[in-house]
Coordinates of N, CA and C in Angstrom, one line a residue:
Chain H
X12 N 2.8 4.8 31.5 CA 3.4 5.1 30.2 C 3.8 4.5 29.6
X13 N 2.7 5.2 27.8 CA 2.8 4.9 27.0 C 3.2 4.9 25.6
X14 N 4.0 3.5 26.0 CA 5.0 3.0 24.7 C 4.5 2.7 23.9
X15 N 5.9 3.2 22.5 CA 5.2 1.7 21.2 C 6.8 2.2 20.6
X16 N 6.9 0.1 20.4 CA 8.5 0.1 19.7 C 7.7 -0.5 18.2
X17 N 8.4 0.5 17.8 CA 8.9 -0.9 16.3 C 9.5 -1.8 16.1
X18 N 9.4 -2.6 15.3 CA 11.1 -3.4 14.7 C 10.6 -3.7 13.3
X19 N 11.6 -4.5 13.2 CA 10.8 -5.6 11.9 C 11.5 -4.4 10.7
X20 N 11.9 -3.3 11.0 CA 12.5 -2.3 9.5 C 14.2 -2.9 8.7
X21 N 14.1 -2.9 7.4 CA 15.2 -4.2 7.3 C 15.6 -3.1 5.9
X22 N 16.8 -4.0 4.6 CA 17.3 -3.0 3.6 C 16.5 -5.0 3.0
X23 N 15.7 -4.9 2.1 CA 15.0 -5.5 0.8 C 14.8 -5.0 0.1
X24 N 15.2 -6.0 -1.0 CA 15.2 -5.6 -2.7 C 13.9 -5.5 -3.1
X25 N 14.3 -4.2 -5.1 CA 13.2 -4.4 -5.4 C 11.8 -5.6 -5.4
X26 N 10.6 -5.4 -5.1 CA 9.9 -6.1 -5.4 C 9.7 -7.0 -3.7
X27 N 10.9 -8.1 -3.2 CA 10.7 -7.8 -1.9 C 9.5 -7.9 -0.6
X28 N 9.2 -8.0 0.1 CA 8.2 -8.7 0.9 C 8.8 -8.3 2.4
X29 N 8.4 -7.6 3.0 CA 8.6 -7.7 5.1 C 7.6 -7.7 5.5
X30 N 7.7 -8.0 6.6 CA 6.8 -7.6 7.9 C 7.3 -6.2 8.9
X31 N 6.5 -5.3 9.2 CA 6.6 -4.7 10.6 C 5.7 -4.7 11.9
X32 N 6.5 -4.9 12.8 CA 5.8 -5.1 13.9 C 5.6 -4.0 15.1
X33 N 4.8 -3.5 16.3 CA 4.6 -2.8 16.8 C 4.3 -2.9 17.8
X34 N 4.8 -2.9 19.2 CA 4.8 -3.4 20.4 C 4.7 -2.0 21.4
X35 N 3.2 -2.7 21.7 CA 2.3 -1.6 22.4 C 2.4 -1.6 24.3
X36 N 2.2 -0.9 25.1 CA 2.6 -0.9 26.6 C 1.3 0.1 27.0
X37 N 1.3 0.2 28.0 CA 0.6 1.4 29.0 C -0.1 2.3 29.1
X38 N -1.1 1.4 27.3 CA -2.2 2.1 27.7 C -3.7 0.5 27.4
X39 N -4.9 0.2 27.6 CA -6.1 -0.7 27.1 C -5.7 -0.8 25.4
X40 N -5.1 -1.3 25.1 CA -4.8 -1.7 23.1 C -5.7 -2.0 22.3
X41 N -6.6 -2.7 22.7 CA -7.9 -3.1 22.1 C -8.8 -2.1 22.2
X42 N -9.2 -0.8 22.9 CA -9.9 0.5 23.0 C -9.5 1.4 22.2
X43 N -8.4 1.7 21.8 CA -7.8 2.2 21.0 C -7.5 1.3 19.2
X44 N -7.6 3.2 18.0 CA -7.0 2.8 17.0 C -6.0 2.3 17.1
X45 N -4.5 1.8 15.4 CA -3.8 2.4 15.6 C -2.7 2.6 14.0
X46 N -2.6 3.0 14.0 CA -1.8 3.2 12.4 C -0.5 3.2 12.1
X47 N -0.1 3.5 10.7 CA 0.9 3.4 10.7 C 1.6 4.8 9.8
X48 N 2.4 5.5 9.8 CA 2.5 6.9 9.4 C 4.4 6.1 8.8
X49 N 5.3 6.8 7.6 CA 6.3 6.8 7.3 C 7.1 7.9 6.8
X50 N 7.9 8.3 6.0 CA 8.9 9.5 6.4 C 9.8 8.9 5.7
X51 N 10.3 9.3 4.3 CA 10.5 9.1 3.7 C 12.4 9.9 3.6
X52 N 13.5 9.0 3.8 CA 14.1 10.7 4.4 C 14.2 12.1 2.7
X53 N 15.0 13.0 4.3 CA 15.0 14.1 4.2 C 13.4 14.5 3.9
X54 N 12.4 14.0 4.5 CA 11.1 14.3 3.6 C 9.9 14.3 4.5
X55 N 8.1 14.7 3.9 CA 7.7 14.5 5.3 C 7.0 13.9 6.3
X56 N 5.9 13.8 6.3 CA 4.9 12.8 6.9 C 4.0 12.1 6.1
X57 N 3.9 11.4 5.6 CA 2.7 10.4 4.6 C 1.9 9.3 6.3
X58 N 0.7 9.5 5.6 CA -0.5 8.3 6.7 C -0.2 7.8 5.2
X59 N 0.1 5.9 5.7 CA -0.2 4.7 5.7 C -1.0 3.7 5.3
X60 N -1.7 3.8 6.9 CA -2.7 2.6 6.7 C -3.4 2.8 7.6
X61 N -4.8 2.5 8.7 CA -4.8 2.6 10.1 C -6.0 1.2 10.4
X62 N -6.5 1.4 11.5 CA -7.4 -0.2 12.0 C -7.5 0.4 13.6
X63 N -8.7 -0.2 12.8 CA -9.6 0.6 14.4 C -9.1 -0.8 15.3
X64 N -10.0 -0.3 16.4 CA -9.7 -0.5 17.9 C -10.2 -2.8 17.4
X65 N -11.0 -3.0 17.3 CA -11.8 -4.2 17.1 C -11.7 -4.8 15.9
X66 N -9.7 -4.1 15.1 CA -9.9 -5.1 13.8 C -10.5 -5.3 13.1
X67 N -12.4 -4.4 13.1 CA -13.5 -4.2 11.7 C -13.2 -3.8 10.7
X68 N -12.1 -3.1 10.8 CA -12.3 -2.1 9.7 C -10.9 -1.2 9.5
X69 N -10.6 -1.4 8.2 CA -9.1 -0.9 7.8 C -9.2 0.3 7.2
X70 N -7.7 0.2 6.5 CA -7.9 1.9 5.7 C -6.6 2.0 5.4
X71 N -7.0 2.4 4.1 CA -5.0 2.6 3.5 C -4.7 3.7 2.4
X72 N -3.5 3.4 2.3 CA -3.3 5.4 1.3 C -2.8 4.4 0.1
X73 N -3.6 5.5 -1.0 CA -3.5 5.0 -2.8 C -2.4 4.7 -2.8
X74 N -1.3 5.3 -2.1 CA 0.2 4.2 -2.9 C 0.4 3.5 -2.3
X75 N -0.1 2.3 -1.1 CA -0.3 1.1 -0.7 C -0.9 0.1 -0.7
X76 N -2.2 0.7 -1.1 CA -3.4 -0.1 -1.3 C -3.6 -1.2 -1.9
X77 N -3.3 -2.2 -2.0 CA -3.0 -3.9 -2.5 C -1.7 -4.7 -2.7
X78 N -0.5 -3.5 -1.4 CA 0.3 -3.9 -0.9 C 1.0 -3.8 -0.2
X79 N -0.1 -3.8 1.1 CA 0.3 -3.5 2.6 C -1.0 -4.0 2.5
X80 N -0.6 -5.2 4.0 CA -1.6 -5.2 4.7 C -1.0 -4.7 6.1
X81 N -2.2 -4.1 6.9 CA -2.4 -3.9 8.1 C -3.3 -4.5 9.8
X82 N -2.6 -5.1 10.7 CA -3.4 -5.8 11.0 C -2.7 -5.9 12.8
X83 N -3.7 -6.4 13.6 CA -3.4 -6.5 15.5 C -3.5 -7.5 15.6
X84 N -3.0 -7.8 16.3 CA -3.6 -9.2 18.3 C -3.6 -8.5 18.8
X85 N -4.5 -7.8 19.1 CA -5.0 -7.6 20.5 C -3.9 -8.5 21.9
X86 N -4.3 -9.5 21.7 CA -4.2 -10.2 22.6 C -2.8 -10.3 22.5
X87 N -2.2 -10.5 21.8 CA -0.5 -9.6 22.5 C -0.1 -7.9 21.7
X88 N -1.3 -6.9 22.4 CA -0.7 -5.8 21.9 C 0.4 -5.3 20.7
X89 N 0.3 -6.5 19.8 CA 0.9 -5.7 18.4 C 0.3 -4.9 17.3
X90 N 0.6 -4.4 16.8 CA 0.3 -4.3 15.9 C 1.2 -4.5 14.3
X91 N 1.0 -4.4 13.7 CA 1.8 -5.1 12.0 C 1.7 -3.9 11.1
X92 N 1.9 -4.6 10.2 CA 1.8 -4.0 9.3 C 2.8 -4.7 7.9
X93 N 2.2 -5.5 7.0 CA 2.4 -6.6 5.6 C 2.7 -5.7 4.6
X94 N 4.4 -5.9 4.2 CA 4.9 -4.9 2.9 C 5.3 -5.8 2.3
X95 N 4.1 -6.3 0.5 CA 5.3 -6.8 0.0 C 5.0 -5.8 -1.3
X96 N 5.8 -6.6 -2.6 CA 5.9 -5.7 -4.1 C 6.8 -5.1 -3.5
X97 N 7.7 -4.6 -2.2 CA 7.9 -2.9 -2.4 C 9.5 -2.7 -3.2
X98 N 8.5 -0.8 -3.0 CA 9.2 -0.5 -4.2 C 10.1 0.5 -4.0
X99 N 11.1 1.3 -4.8 CA 11.9 2.1 -3.7 C 11.7 3.5 -3.3
X100 N 10.2 3.9 -4.0 CA 9.9 4.5 -3.1 C 9.2 4.4 -1.7
X101 N 8.8 3.7 -1.0 CA 8.3 3.1 0.0 C 9.3 3.2 1.5
X102 N 11.2 3.4 0.4 CA 12.2 3.4 1.4 C 11.9 4.7 2.3
X103 N 11.2 4.3 4.0 CA 11.3 4.8 4.7 C 11.6 4.8 6.3
X104 N 11.5 5.7 6.9 CA 11.0 5.3 8.0 C 9.8 5.1 9.1
X105 N 9.6 4.1 9.4 CA 8.2 3.8 9.5 C 8.0 4.1 10.8
X106 N 6.5 4.9 11.2 CA 6.5 5.2 12.1 C 4.7 4.3 12.6
X107 N 4.8 3.7 14.2 CA 3.2 3.1 14.2 C 2.6 4.2 15.3
X108 N 1.4 4.7 15.4 CA 0.5 6.0 16.4 C -0.4 5.2 16.7
X109 N -0.7 5.8 18.2 CA -2.2 5.8 18.5 C -2.5 6.3 18.0
X110 N -4.3 6.3 17.8 CA -5.5 7.3 17.7 C -5.9 7.6 18.7
X111 N -6.9 7.9 18.9 CA -7.0 8.8 20.0 C -8.6 8.0 20.5
X112 N -9.4 7.4 18.7 CA -10.7 6.7 19.6 C -10.5 5.3 19.2
X113 N -11.6 4.8 19.6 CA -11.6 3.0 19.3 C -12.4 3.6 18.0
X114 N -12.8 3.9 16.9 CA -12.3 3.9 15.9 C -11.7 4.7 15.1
X115 N -10.9 4.8 13.8 CA -10.3 6.0 12.7 C -10.3 6.6 13.0
X116 N -9.8 7.4 13.8 CA -9.9 9.4 14.1 C -9.2 9.8 13.4
X117 N -7.9 9.5 13.2 CA -6.6 10.2 12.8 C -6.3 11.3 13.2
X118 N -6.7 11.2 14.9 CA -6.1 11.9 15.7 C -4.7 11.3 16.6
X119 N -3.4 11.7 15.8 CA -2.1 10.6 16.6 C -1.6 11.2 18.2
X120 N -1.9 10.5 18.7 CA -1.6 11.3 19.6 C -0.6 10.4 21.1
X121 N 0.1 9.4 20.6 CA 2.1 8.7 21.1 C 2.0 7.9 19.6
X122 N 4.0 8.2 20.0 CA 4.2 7.5 18.5 C 5.3 6.9 18.8
X123 N 5.4 5.5 18.2 CA 7.2 5.0 18.6 C 8.2 5.7 17.9
X124 N 9.3 6.1 17.7 CA 10.3 6.2 17.1 C 10.8 5.6 15.8
X125 N 10.0 4.6 15.2 CA 10.3 4.3 14.2 C 11.0 2.8 13.3
X126 N 11.2 2.4 12.6 CA 12.0 1.3 12.5 C 12.3 1.8 10.6
X127 N 13.6 1.4 10.2 CA 14.1 2.4 9.3 C 13.3 0.6 8.2
X128 N 13.2 0.9 7.1 CA 12.6 0.2 5.6 C 13.2 1.0 4.8
X129 N 14.7 -0.1 3.7 CA 15.3 0.9 3.1 C 15.0 -0.7 1.2
X130 N 14.3 0.2 0.3 CA 14.3 -0.8 -0.5 C 15.3 -0.3 -1.8
X131 N 16.6 -1.8 -1.9 CA 17.0 -1.0 -3.0 C 17.9 -2.4 -3.6
X132 N 18.6 -3.0 -4.2 CA 18.9 -4.2 -4.7 C 20.8 -3.6 -4.9
Chain I
X22 N -8.7 14.2 -2.5 CA -8.1 13.8 -1.3 C -8.0 15.1 -1.3
X23 N -8.2 15.4 0.2 CA -7.2 17.1 1.1 C -6.2 17.4 0.3
X24 N -5.8 18.8 0.2 CA -4.1 18.6 -0.1 C -3.9 20.0 1.1
X25 N -2.9 19.8 1.9 CA -3.1 20.6 3.2 C -1.5 21.4 2.4
X26 N -1.2 22.4 2.4 CA -0.3 23.9 2.0 C -0.1 24.1 3.1
X27 N 1.3 24.8 3.7 CA 2.0 25.4 4.6 C 2.6 26.0 4.4
X28 N 2.8 27.4 4.7 CA 3.5 28.7 4.9 C 3.9 29.3 5.7
X29 N 5.1 29.6 5.5 CA 6.3 28.9 5.2 C 6.9 28.0 5.1
X30 N 7.4 27.4 3.8 CA 8.4 25.9 4.2 C 8.8 26.2 4.9
X31 N 10.0 27.8 5.2 CA 11.3 27.9 6.7 C 10.6 29.1 7.0
X32 N 11.0 29.3 8.1 CA 10.5 30.7 8.8 C 12.2 31.5 9.9
X33 N 13.0 31.3 10.3 CA 13.9 31.8 11.7 C 13.3 33.3 12.1
X34 N 13.4 33.0 13.2 CA 12.6 34.0 14.1 C 14.1 34.6 15.2
X35 N 13.1 35.8 16.2 CA 14.1 35.8 17.0 C 13.7 34.5 18.3
X36 N 14.6 34.6 19.5 CA 14.8 34.0 20.4 C 13.7 35.0 21.3
X37 N 12.5 34.9 22.3 CA 10.9 35.4 22.4 C 10.5 35.8 21.6
X38 N 10.2 36.1 20.4 CA 9.6 37.0 19.2 C 8.8 35.5 18.8
X39 N 7.5 36.7 18.3 CA 6.8 35.6 17.4 C 6.7 34.7 17.5
X40 N 6.8 33.1 15.8 CA 6.6 32.4 14.9 C 4.7 32.7 14.9
X41 N 5.4 32.1 13.3 CA 3.1 32.0 12.7 C 3.3 31.6 11.3
X42 N 3.2 29.9 11.2 CA 2.6 29.2 10.4 C 1.7 28.9 9.7
X43 N 0.9 29.0 8.5 CA -0.6 29.1 8.6 C -0.2 27.9 7.4
X44 N -2.1 27.1 7.4 CA -2.4 26.3 7.5 C -3.4 25.8 6.1
X45 N -2.8 26.1 4.6 CA -4.8 26.0 4.4 C -4.6 24.3 3.8
X46 N -5.8 24.1 3.6 CA -6.8 23.1 3.3 C -7.4 23.2 1.1
X47 N -6.9 22.0 0.5 CA -7.9 22.8 -0.5 C -10.0 22.1 0.0
X48 N -10.2 22.3 1.1 CA -11.7 21.8 1.2 C -11.9 21.4 3.0
X49 N -12.6 22.8 3.3 CA -13.0 22.7 4.6 C -12.9 21.8 5.2
X50 N -12.7 21.9 6.5 CA -13.2 20.3 7.9 C -13.0 20.6 8.3
X51 N -14.5 21.9 8.0 CA -14.7 22.7 9.7 C -16.6 21.3 9.5
X52 N -16.4 20.3 10.0 CA -17.4 19.4 10.1 C -18.9 20.3 10.9
X53 N -20.3 21.0 10.1 CA -21.0 22.3 10.6 C -22.0 21.0 11.9
X54 N -22.5 19.9 11.9 CA -23.0 19.1 12.9 C -22.3 19.3 14.0
X55 N -21.2 19.3 14.5 CA -20.7 19.8 16.2 C -19.6 20.9 15.9
X56 N -19.8 22.3 15.0 CA -19.0 22.9 14.6 C -17.0 22.3 15.2
X57 N -17.1 21.4 14.6 CA -15.8 21.9 15.1 C -14.3 20.9 13.8
X58 N -13.5 21.7 13.9 CA -12.7 22.2 13.2 C -11.7 20.5 13.1
X59 N -11.3 19.9 11.8 CA -10.7 18.4 12.6 C -9.3 18.5 11.4
X60 N -8.8 19.7 12.3 CA -7.5 19.7 11.6 C -6.4 19.6 13.3
X61 N -5.0 19.1 12.8 CA -4.6 19.2 14.0 C -2.7 19.7 14.2
X62 N -2.2 20.0 14.6 CA -0.7 20.1 14.3 C 0.3 19.0 15.4
X63 N 1.5 19.6 14.7 CA 2.5 18.2 15.5 C 3.6 18.6 15.4
X64 N 4.7 18.6 15.9 CA 6.1 19.2 16.1 C 6.9 18.6 16.2
X65 N 8.1 18.5 15.7 CA 9.3 17.3 15.4 C 10.5 18.2 15.6
X66 N 10.7 17.7 16.1 CA 12.2 17.6 16.7 C 12.9 17.1 15.9
X67 N 14.1 17.6 15.6 CA 15.5 16.3 15.1 C 15.6 15.4 15.6
X68 N 15.8 14.2 14.5 CA 15.9 12.8 15.5 C 15.1 12.5 16.3
X69 N 13.5 12.6 16.7 CA 12.1 11.9 17.1 C 11.5 12.4 16.7
X70 N 10.0 11.5 17.0 CA 9.1 11.3 15.9 C 8.2 12.7 16.9
X71 N 7.5 12.9 15.2 CA 5.9 13.2 15.5 C 5.3 13.6 17.3
X72 N 5.5 14.7 17.4 CA 4.5 15.2 18.8 C 3.5 15.8 18.7
X73 N 1.7 15.6 18.9 CA 0.6 16.4 18.7 C 0.8 17.4 19.5
X74 N 0.7 18.4 18.5 CA 0.4 20.1 20.3 C -0.5 19.8 19.6
X75 N -2.1 20.4 18.7 CA -3.1 20.8 18.8 C -4.3 20.1 18.4
X76 N -4.9 19.2 18.7 CA -6.3 19.6 17.6 C -7.0 19.9 18.0
X77 N -8.6 19.2 16.7 CA -9.6 20.6 16.7 C -9.6 21.8 16.8
X78 N -7.9 21.7 16.0 CA -7.0 23.8 15.9 C -7.0 24.4 16.6
X79 N -7.7 24.1 17.7 CA -7.1 25.3 18.2 C -6.9 24.7 19.8
X80 N -7.6 23.6 20.1 CA -7.3 22.8 21.7 C -5.6 22.0 21.9
X81 N -5.0 22.4 22.8 CA -3.7 22.0 23.2 C -4.1 20.3 23.6
X82 N -2.7 20.5 22.9 CA -2.9 18.7 24.6 C -2.3 19.0 25.6
X83 N -2.5 18.1 26.3 CA -2.1 18.3 27.9 C -1.0 17.9 27.4
X84 N -0.4 19.4 28.5 CA 1.1 19.5 28.8 C 2.0 20.2 27.8
X85 N 1.2 20.5 26.6 CA 2.0 21.4 26.1 C 1.8 22.9 26.4
X86 N 3.3 23.5 26.3 CA 2.6 25.2 26.6 C 1.9 26.1 26.4
X87 N 1.6 27.2 27.0 CA 0.1 28.0 26.9 C 1.1 28.9 25.7
X88 N 2.1 29.0 25.2 CA 3.0 29.9 24.0 C 2.6 29.2 22.6
X89 N 1.9 27.7 22.7 CA 1.5 27.4 21.8 C -0.3 27.5 21.5
X90 N -0.1 28.6 20.5 CA -2.3 28.7 19.7 C -2.1 28.5 18.7
X91 N -3.3 27.3 18.2 CA -4.0 27.1 17.4 C -4.9 28.3 17.1
X92 N -5.0 28.5 15.9 CA -6.6 29.0 15.3 C -7.2 29.3 14.1
X93 N -8.0 29.4 12.9 CA -8.7 29.5 11.9 C -9.7 28.2 11.7
X94 N -10.5 28.4 11.1 CA -11.6 27.5 11.1 C -11.8 27.4 8.8
X95 N -11.8 26.4 9.1 CA -12.6 26.1 7.1 C -11.5 26.1 6.3
X96 N -11.3 26.5 6.8 CA -9.2 26.2 5.2 C -9.0 26.3 5.4
X97 N -8.5 28.0 6.0 CA -7.5 28.8 6.3 C -7.1 28.6 8.3
X98 N -5.6 28.4 8.8 CA -5.1 28.2 10.0 C -4.1 28.0 10.2
X99 N -3.5 28.9 11.6 CA -2.4 29.1 11.7 C -1.8 28.9 12.9
X100 N -0.3 28.3 13.1 CA 0.6 28.1 14.5 C 0.3 28.8 14.6
X101 N 1.1 29.5 16.7 CA 1.2 31.0 16.6 C 2.0 30.3 17.9
X102 N 3.2 30.7 17.8 CA 4.2 30.1 19.1 C 4.5 31.5 19.6
X103 N 3.7 32.3 20.3 CA 4.2 33.9 21.5 C 5.7 34.7 21.2
X104 N 6.3 33.7 22.3 CA 7.7 33.9 22.4 C 8.7 33.3 22.1
X105 N 9.4 32.3 21.3 CA 9.8 31.2 20.8 C 11.3 31.1 22.5
X106 N 11.1 29.9 21.8 CA 12.3 29.4 23.1 C 13.6 28.4 21.8
X107 N 14.1 27.8 22.2 CA 15.3 27.6 21.5 C 14.7 25.9 21.6
X108 N 13.7 25.3 22.4 CA 13.6 24.2 22.1 C 12.2 23.9 21.5
X109 N 12.2 25.3 21.0 CA 11.2 24.9 19.8 C 11.2 25.2 18.2
X110 N 12.9 24.9 18.1 CA 13.0 24.6 17.3 C 12.9 22.7 16.8
X111 N 12.2 22.9 15.7 CA 11.1 21.9 14.9 C 11.0 22.1 13.2
X112 N 10.3 21.4 12.8 CA 9.5 21.3 12.2 C 7.9 21.0 12.5
X113 N 7.2 22.2 11.7 CA 5.6 21.6 12.5 C 5.3 20.6 11.2
X114 N 3.8 20.0 11.1 CA 3.1 20.3 10.5 C 1.7 20.1 10.6
X115 N 1.3 20.2 9.5 CA -0.4 19.8 9.3 C -1.4 18.5 9.0
X116 N -2.1 18.9 9.9 CA -3.2 17.9 9.4 C -4.0 17.2 9.3
X117 N -4.8 16.8 8.3 CA -6.8 17.4 8.8 C -6.9 15.4 9.1
X118 N -7.8 15.9 9.7 CA -8.7 13.7 9.8 C -10.3 14.0 9.5
X119 N -10.1 15.0 8.6 CA -11.7 15.4 8.4 C -12.4 13.6 7.8
X120 N -12.5 13.6 7.0 CA -12.8 12.3 6.4 C -12.1 11.4 6.7
X121 N -13.1 10.2 6.0 CA -12.4 9.0 6.1 C -10.9 9.2 5.3
X122 N -10.2 7.6 6.1 CA -8.4 7.8 5.4 C -8.7 7.9 4.0
X123 N -7.2 8.8 3.0 CA -6.3 8.7 4.3 C -6.3 10.1 4.4
X124 N -5.7 10.7 5.4 CA -5.4 11.8 5.8 C -4.2 12.2 5.3
X125 N -4.2 13.7 5.4 CA -3.4 14.3 4.4 C -2.6 15.5 5.6
X126 N -1.7 16.0 5.7 CA -0.4 16.2 5.9 C -0.1 17.7 5.3
X127 N 0.5 18.0 6.1 CA 1.1 20.0 5.1 C 2.3 19.3 5.2
X128 N 3.0 19.9 4.1 CA 4.8 19.5 3.6 C 5.9 19.8 4.9
X129 N 5.1 20.9 5.2 CA 6.0 20.6 7.1 C 6.5 22.0 6.6
X130 N 7.2 22.9 8.1 CA 7.4 24.2 7.5 C 8.2 24.1 8.9
X131 N 9.6 23.7 8.4 CA 10.8 24.4 9.5 C 11.8 25.7 10.1
X132 N 11.3 26.0 11.4 CA 10.7 26.6 12.2 C 12.8 26.4 12.5
X133 N 13.5 28.1 12.3 CA 15.1 28.4 13.5 C 15.1 29.2 13.6
X134 N 15.8 29.7 14.9 CA 16.5 30.4 15.3 C 17.7 31.7 15.1
X135 N 16.8 33.0 14.6 CA 17.6 33.8 13.4 C 18.5 34.2 14.5

C-alpha cells in the first residue's frame, strides 16, 4: 500500500525558514517523480514544486522560485521541501504527492494527508 | 501559463440525479502526436487530500466508480456523475499537465446534495 507522510509544518515568522519532509513507502520511490502541492485555508490547490525520480530535474512555481528548494533522498525514501524567506501568503497545508512516471509528468496518483505551515508574526 | 476555469463554482444536485462540472483551459491540452488530452480530475472530500479520479481527460483511475465520466478535448472538458451518491459530496478540481511545469488547477467546484 502506498503511503506518504508529511512532517515539519510549524508556525514561523515572516522571513523565516522551514524544512518539510515526506516519508514514502509501499512503492519503489526512486522510480517516480514527486511533487509538492499546497492549499491555503479555504482555498484551492496550487502546485508548488516537482522533482524527477533520479533528482536530475526540478521545477518550481513562479511564486516560490528562488525561495524554495525541492530535493529527495532515494536511499531514505524521503522527499523534502526547504522553504526560506517565508511570507504570509505561503501559509497553507502542504501535500506531497506521487507522480505517475519517473519524469515529472503532472499526474498525481497518491497524496499524503498534508502538513500545515503558518507564517505569522 | 495555462489558466483553468471551472464552472459552476458550486452545484447542488438531488441524490440519484446527474451532476455536470465543466472545465475550460486557456490553451489546448491536446498533444497532437499521441492524440491525448493532458487533463486530470481530482475529488477532494472534506478534511481529506485530493484523490485522482480521471486522467487523459477520460480514463478512470483504478477503483473509481463508473458513474464518474470524463469527456471533452482541446480546451473544453466535462466531468459527469451519472447518479449522485451521498459520498460524492466534495470539491472537484480539473488540472492540466500538458506543458512542463508549472501545472495548474482549476479553482474547484463544490458539489452538494440538494
